[in-house]
């Protein structure tokens, strides 16, 4: 038995499915592929899979990963990729299967690409408002936690964000805390913009990569 | 176009995954390479529609023809509908994202009467004119099938073509005819006339109805020479040869029945007198064990489902149930596939069967005695005996079960308050049985749930002439059950009488109700099968504005010689048989099921199925 890490992209139609849905889709793909994957024991036996870091509904993911155990040690990793891809819906694509190098508990941050747009004001105006909010003393937002809603200041998280505007939207690249300790969802900034300027902001967010405590790409 | 507009709204609605398509096994074709585009609409949510077997069968069947592209359409939930209207997005099909107004056919499956408002609302959201007469070109042909098509009259002004009976052949014949008519430039009118010549097709626009002063029907006549007076249902007699998909669209988001489904037979031998399905789908036709086995295996392999449900109206009546379960376990165990058998009957509940079904959980048992006393069960011909039920409970309690659910109907013909009280008493007897079980689970109390729905008289049943109890009477009966409960071990819940009332109105409605539905649609009514949306008050207002009395349809006793709105539809079961069954009901007399004795219902004319099975003489 060996552990493998399945790397996939989540995009297009599958952008719109929740983490629970993703779990179900993956289990069915494994079942359909008939790959020798270790199953949980007990009443409802199903392939045992764990995801490194859940992705919010609506986000695209370019380097998502899921771990599972393969019963046949000799099975080529490439075969797993090919067979799973035959069984996945449009919008989910396995691009690599590797042996895990880093524990998923070591995940510490994630890099996002955000595209923001609105129908309410021009892109230039949106961009100047965006810059204004980033340069204000604090950016207070409501964050849902287990203990209820908490006010937090997200200014420092976005201080290194890179951004520019295009003809129709603003592009932002930012690395935010992610993992088992702190998670900062990039939509918090979207909410702040919407609230402060009473405009409706559309977002298209991609999680580009995930890093460990040392800042190394998760492998 | 629609796609880019959608991106802006999808993150504002619940479960956006159900509005984007892209599922495994969804069929994508090039629209320029097909002759006919069919929008298969389910007038309810994605989660419910995607669980529906009939839609899966027809979707795959249509798409197996290279010249047809069939796509799926569901009713957007309220939040999505609001966003679509606000952003000017017409109702679209999930495969191509094209608006339904671009389709040749817009087909609906009619599973329950309260979905009629959704049918109209979906057309409205698709910018398709509601009335057949307002759609003059040979496009957007609105067709409908399913059990409610047995009384098509309440939506006869909306729908161009109804399919009566099994759809597998007749639908394709009509689509093929359309293809020819389109090629040869025929008008919609000509197409509809030619379609009416196909067996199983009902074109309401080709008939006239006149009424008596009291509102009953005076005459129902065809407008044109050669249009059939009676529309006979279509029946697939050879179920093994009948089309069955080897593949389902596998949803990305969770749906109600998220598993593979295999139909093991069509019809029901029982003849419970309240049950419409039991009469519509006669005669019973079984698939062979080998056929079921192969179909199940293919489905699991192609979908990745690890659960398969063996579906029928009464699964334990399948004659080869044990050999079937054995055959299936030859591969299902190794492939980690579990089997489930819904609609098991009390008298079919054997240990032999249970031991073969993995997924029968020890959490609960359900029974549907439907009535509280033996007398009333005889009236409705529900062959459940109290001692059998209690025996089964005893075995189950000894085997570790501790919760039981019992389903009943109230408002059944001839029902008295004593019959109603019998429901509470039966619940008590089940509780007592628990304490008789020596090996009952220790340290656990027994929990019995009694659940009642209100009886809705349906066309093509022996009770089609019966009045429905008034809402007040139903409330009295509900209260009577509650008052007769003496222990907290029994809980009682009931379906809302208001919705059953509306269901009864539309189930036996006539053409006058089209106006009511159109008005309801104008007022934005939809999702009436959902308590979130249903409002009796609103409905009564609509009826009032139309000057139509809903009680005329729900609460009136019809005489046997009245012309009923659905009399021109023929489901093979004769009216004489139904009248006879009704009279027997009044005498508390039961009718044996098809395998005990043929009662000559009329379905034998299809020359097959249970009517010609060898009967092992039951003594
Ligand atoms: S003809 Fe007889 S056997 Fe056939 S369906 Fe009717 S009652 Fe049953």
mmCIF file of C-alpha atoms in Angstrom, chain A residues 13-17 21 24-25 28 31-32 34 39 43 45-46 57-58 60 86-90 119 200 202-204, chain B residues 7-8 10-12 16-17 20-24 250-254 258 301-306 335-337 358 361:
data_model
loop_
_atom_site.group_PDB
_atom_site.id
_atom_site.type_symbol
_atom_site.label_atom_id
_atom_site.label_comp_id
_atom_site.label_asym_id
_atom_site.label_seq_id
_atom_site.Cartn_x
_atom_site.Cartn_y
_atom_site.Cartn_z
ATOM 1 C CA UNK A 13 -18.674 24.020 -14.279
ATOM 2 C CA UNK A 14 -16.944 22.451 -11.299
ATOM 3 C CA UNK A 15 -16.060 25.877 -9.967
ATOM 4 C CA UNK A 16 -19.609 25.966 -8.710
ATOM 5 C CA UNK A 17 -19.629 22.835 -6.611
ATOM 6 C CA UNK A 21 -19.890 17.799 -3.646
ATOM 7 C CA UNK A 24 -18.653 12.825 -3.671
ATOM 8 C CA UNK A 25 -17.626 13.402 -7.292
ATOM 9 C CA UNK A 28 -17.567 8.176 -7.670
ATOM 10 C CA UNK A 31 -15.351 3.826 -8.027
ATOM 11 C CA UNK A 32 -15.900 4.105 -11.775
ATOM 12 C CA UNK A 34 -11.930 0.638 -10.594
ATOM 13 C CA UNK A 39 -11.456 1.835 1.390
ATOM 14 C CA UNK A 43 -20.983 -0.328 7.065
ATOM 15 C CA UNK A 45 -17.273 1.152 2.541
ATOM 16 C CA UNK A 46 -16.003 3.809 0.212
ATOM 17 C CA UNK A 57 -17.362 27.293 -3.760
ATOM 18 C CA UNK A 58 -16.976 29.581 -6.764
ATOM 19 C CA UNK A 60 -11.054 28.135 -9.501
ATOM 20 C CA UNK A 86 -11.645 9.206 -17.928
ATOM 21 C CA UNK A 87 -14.102 9.293 -15.050
ATOM 22 C CA UNK A 88 -14.228 12.952 -14.085
ATOM 23 C CA UNK A 89 -16.781 15.527 -15.205
ATOM 24 C CA UNK A 90 -15.848 18.510 -17.317
ATOM 25 C CA UNK A 119 -21.509 47.267 -13.552
ATOM 26 C CA UNK A 200 -21.883 45.408 -6.451
ATOM 27 C CA UNK A 202 -18.234 40.607 -9.215
ATOM 28 C CA UNK A 203 -15.279 38.410 -8.456
ATOM 29 C CA UNK A 204 -13.509 35.640 -10.246
ATOM 30 C CA UNK B 7 -21.288 34.199 -14.247
ATOM 31 C CA UNK B 8 -22.417 37.354 -12.567
ATOM 32 C CA UNK B 10 -24.242 32.258 -9.965
ATOM 33 C CA UNK B 11 -22.349 33.178 -6.828
ATOM 34 C CA UNK B 12 -25.424 34.879 -5.444
ATOM 35 C CA UNK B 16 -25.077 27.205 -8.268
ATOM 36 C CA UNK B 17 -23.706 23.870 -9.505
ATOM 37 C CA UNK B 20 -24.367 25.024 -15.150
ATOM 38 C CA UNK B 21 -24.526 21.475 -16.519
ATOM 39 C CA UNK B 22 -21.222 19.836 -17.436
ATOM 40 C CA UNK B 23 -21.943 16.630 -15.517
ATOM 41 C CA UNK B 24 -20.366 13.305 -16.329
ATOM 42 C CA UNK B 250 -24.184 11.819 -12.896
ATOM 43 C CA UNK B 251 -24.857 15.083 -11.067
ATOM 44 C CA UNK B 252 -22.040 17.080 -9.492
ATOM 45 C CA UNK B 253 -24.279 18.360 -6.713
ATOM 46 C CA UNK B 254 -26.265 16.164 -4.395
ATOM 47 C CA UNK B 258 -28.264 9.918 -5.889
ATOM 48 C CA UNK B 301 -19.708 0.572 -14.309
ATOM 49 C CA UNK B 302 -20.603 3.637 -16.363
ATOM 50 C CA UNK B 303 -21.675 5.970 -13.592
ATOM 51 C CA UNK B 304 -19.437 5.052 -10.662
ATOM 52 C CA UNK B 305 -22.474 4.729 -8.412
ATOM 53 C CA UNK B 306 -21.916 2.279 -5.577
ATOM 54 C CA UNK B 335 -17.381 -4.259 -6.650
ATOM 55 C CA UNK B 336 -18.567 -2.688 -3.394
ATOM 56 C CA UNK B 337 -22.019 -1.975 -4.732
ATOM 57 C CA UNK B 358 -26.981 -4.707 2.312
ATOM 58 C CA UNK B 361 -30.312 -0.203 7.766
#
